[in-house]
Amino acid sequence: MKIRDYSLKELFDKGLYFLLPFYIFVHETQFGVYNEDNKQRKRLTEEYIMFMEQLEQAVTDGRLSVYECGTILDMSRKVLDHIAVKYGTVKKGVRDIMGGKVLDYETKRIYNAGKTDGKAEGLLEGQLESRRQTARKMHEMGMEIKTITEVLGADECTIREWLK
């Protein structure tokens, strides 16, 4: 399975939400062009506007929770920060679209509500399991362990344990 084999629309239509944070890899070879060419960068930002609209629609339709949506956005930002480190204009353009202040606030509200209800432990375990699954998928996609550790913010030993 390669992310390049799927369009953004297909990822949403097939419910492959766990792949959304990695969709930016489809554009990685064009970062230099996007960074210098406003017209090309506009195409990229328009695609990420569609990305955000589709995420919001998935939440509205009940296909994703606000928490899951917030997690997808957080992971998307981490991947973007990692692979677009040399392309500040590209990174800023996509990050501005994925700002997600409302969603970030909503995610925190859900977490805090869970914490008060004694469910924070379950939320944290869910986050951990999500990171494990993401690590496995990234590894299956052929990504190096070093890249996985940087994107997920976990040490190499932990990543290797998750991949067993």
XYZ file of C-alpha atoms in Angstrom:
164
model
C 0.000 0.000 0.000
C 1.405 3.364 -1.017
C -0.134 6.700 -0.188
C 0.564 7.881 -3.735
C -1.892 5.265 -4.994
C -4.790 7.149 -3.404
C -6.314 10.530 -4.089
C -7.467 12.650 -1.178
C -11.063 11.934 -2.196
C -10.432 8.169 -2.155
C -8.943 8.329 1.332
C -12.097 9.992 2.620
C -14.490 7.863 0.554
C -12.867 4.624 1.746
C -12.580 5.820 5.339
C -8.787 5.517 5.340
C -8.477 8.316 7.869
C -5.317 6.899 9.436
C -3.485 7.663 6.172
C -4.504 11.327 6.035
C -1.522 12.631 8.032
C 0.782 11.091 5.435
C -0.992 12.495 2.395
C 1.515 15.365 2.250
C 4.106 12.820 1.045
C 2.279 12.831 -2.299
C 3.554 16.383 -2.790
C 7.027 16.026 -1.283
C 8.875 15.924 -4.618
C 7.237 19.221 -5.618
C 8.065 21.215 -2.457
C 10.819 23.151 -4.223
C 8.386 24.224 -6.949
C 5.633 25.080 -4.460
C 8.081 27.078 -2.362
C 9.019 29.318 -5.316
C 5.898 29.390 -7.499
C 2.829 31.137 -6.039
C 0.483 29.611 -8.620
C 1.621 26.059 -7.872
C 1.547 26.710 -4.122
C -2.037 27.958 -4.504
C -2.985 24.547 -5.971
C -1.479 22.842 -2.925
C -3.257 25.136 -0.486
C -6.555 24.642 -2.327
C -6.124 20.892 -1.913
C -5.561 21.349 1.815
C -8.628 23.561 2.049
C -10.531 20.601 0.582
C -8.740 18.358 3.136
C -10.056 20.524 5.983
C -13.564 20.724 4.501
C -13.675 16.935 4.175
C -12.475 16.504 7.774
C -15.139 18.882 9.038
C -17.770 17.026 7.008
C -16.621 13.680 8.429
C -17.086 15.094 11.935
C -20.477 16.560 11.051
C -21.603 13.227 9.549
C -20.392 11.301 12.583
C -17.761 9.334 10.661
C -15.066 10.892 12.860
C -15.208 12.237 16.388
C -13.866 15.693 17.144
C -11.105 13.995 19.108
C -10.128 11.784 16.143
C -10.189 14.805 13.861
C -7.929 16.721 16.239
C -5.542 13.764 16.363
C -5.404 13.592 12.551
C -4.613 17.305 12.424
C -1.921 16.999 15.095
C -0.275 14.106 13.253
C -0.592 15.922 9.916
C 1.209 18.931 11.361
C 3.994 16.737 12.758
C 4.531 15.015 9.420
C 4.471 18.360 7.597
C 6.971 19.899 10.034
C 9.295 16.942 9.528
C 9.278 16.676 5.740
C 8.930 20.365 4.823
C 11.666 21.599 7.139
C 13.598 23.189 4.225
C 10.511 24.736 2.629
C 9.238 27.425 4.979
C 6.747 28.928 2.547
C 5.143 25.542 1.841
C 5.045 24.655 5.529
C 3.506 27.988 6.510
C 0.904 27.824 3.733
C -0.328 24.350 4.647
C -0.038 24.956 8.412
C -2.122 28.140 8.132
C -4.930 26.117 6.577
C -4.632 23.357 9.169
C -4.478 25.827 12.065
C -7.469 24.166 13.676
C -7.784 26.492 16.670
C -11.428 25.517 17.154
C -10.643 21.817 16.840
C -7.633 22.092 19.165
C -9.833 23.743 21.763
C -12.527 21.095 21.301
C -9.976 18.293 21.651
C -8.726 19.805 24.899
C -12.302 20.191 26.140
C -13.017 16.511 25.454
C -9.792 15.467 27.151
C -10.535 17.596 30.216
C -14.112 16.295 30.374
C -12.774 12.738 30.240
C -10.267 13.561 32.939
C -13.013 14.830 35.237
C -15.144 11.787 34.515
C -12.225 9.493 35.312
C -11.849 8.527 31.649
C -8.531 10.263 30.967
C -6.677 6.987 31.352
C -8.786 5.477 28.587
C -8.197 8.478 26.360
C -4.447 8.254 26.929
C -4.468 4.521 26.185
C -6.418 5.266 23.002
C -3.826 7.831 21.979
C -1.033 5.359 22.678
C -2.732 2.644 20.629
C -3.274 5.127 17.799
C 0.450 5.940 17.830
C 1.305 2.203 17.807
C -0.934 1.604 14.820
C 0.466 4.642 13.033
C 4.018 3.383 13.632
C 3.089 -0.016 12.179
C 1.462 1.539 9.106
C 4.412 3.845 8.531
C 6.772 0.863 8.783
C 4.596 -1.151 6.372
C 4.800 1.791 3.955
C 8.583 1.413 4.026
C 9.470 4.358 6.229
C 12.672 4.130 8.216
C 12.514 3.795 11.984
C 14.404 7.085 12.345
C 11.655 8.901 10.430
C 8.949 7.168 12.464
C 10.616 8.209 15.735
C 10.843 11.823 14.588
C 7.251 12.009 13.384
C 5.717 10.250 16.390
C 8.051 11.744 18.991
C 8.936 8.380 20.521
C 12.354 6.890 21.121
C 13.734 4.177 18.834
C 13.444 1.461 21.482
C 9.724 2.180 21.941
C 9.107 2.185 18.185
C 10.900 -1.170 17.804
C 8.770 -2.598 20.615
C 5.592 -1.367 18.902
C 6.648 -3.008 15.642
C 6.983 -6.499 17.188
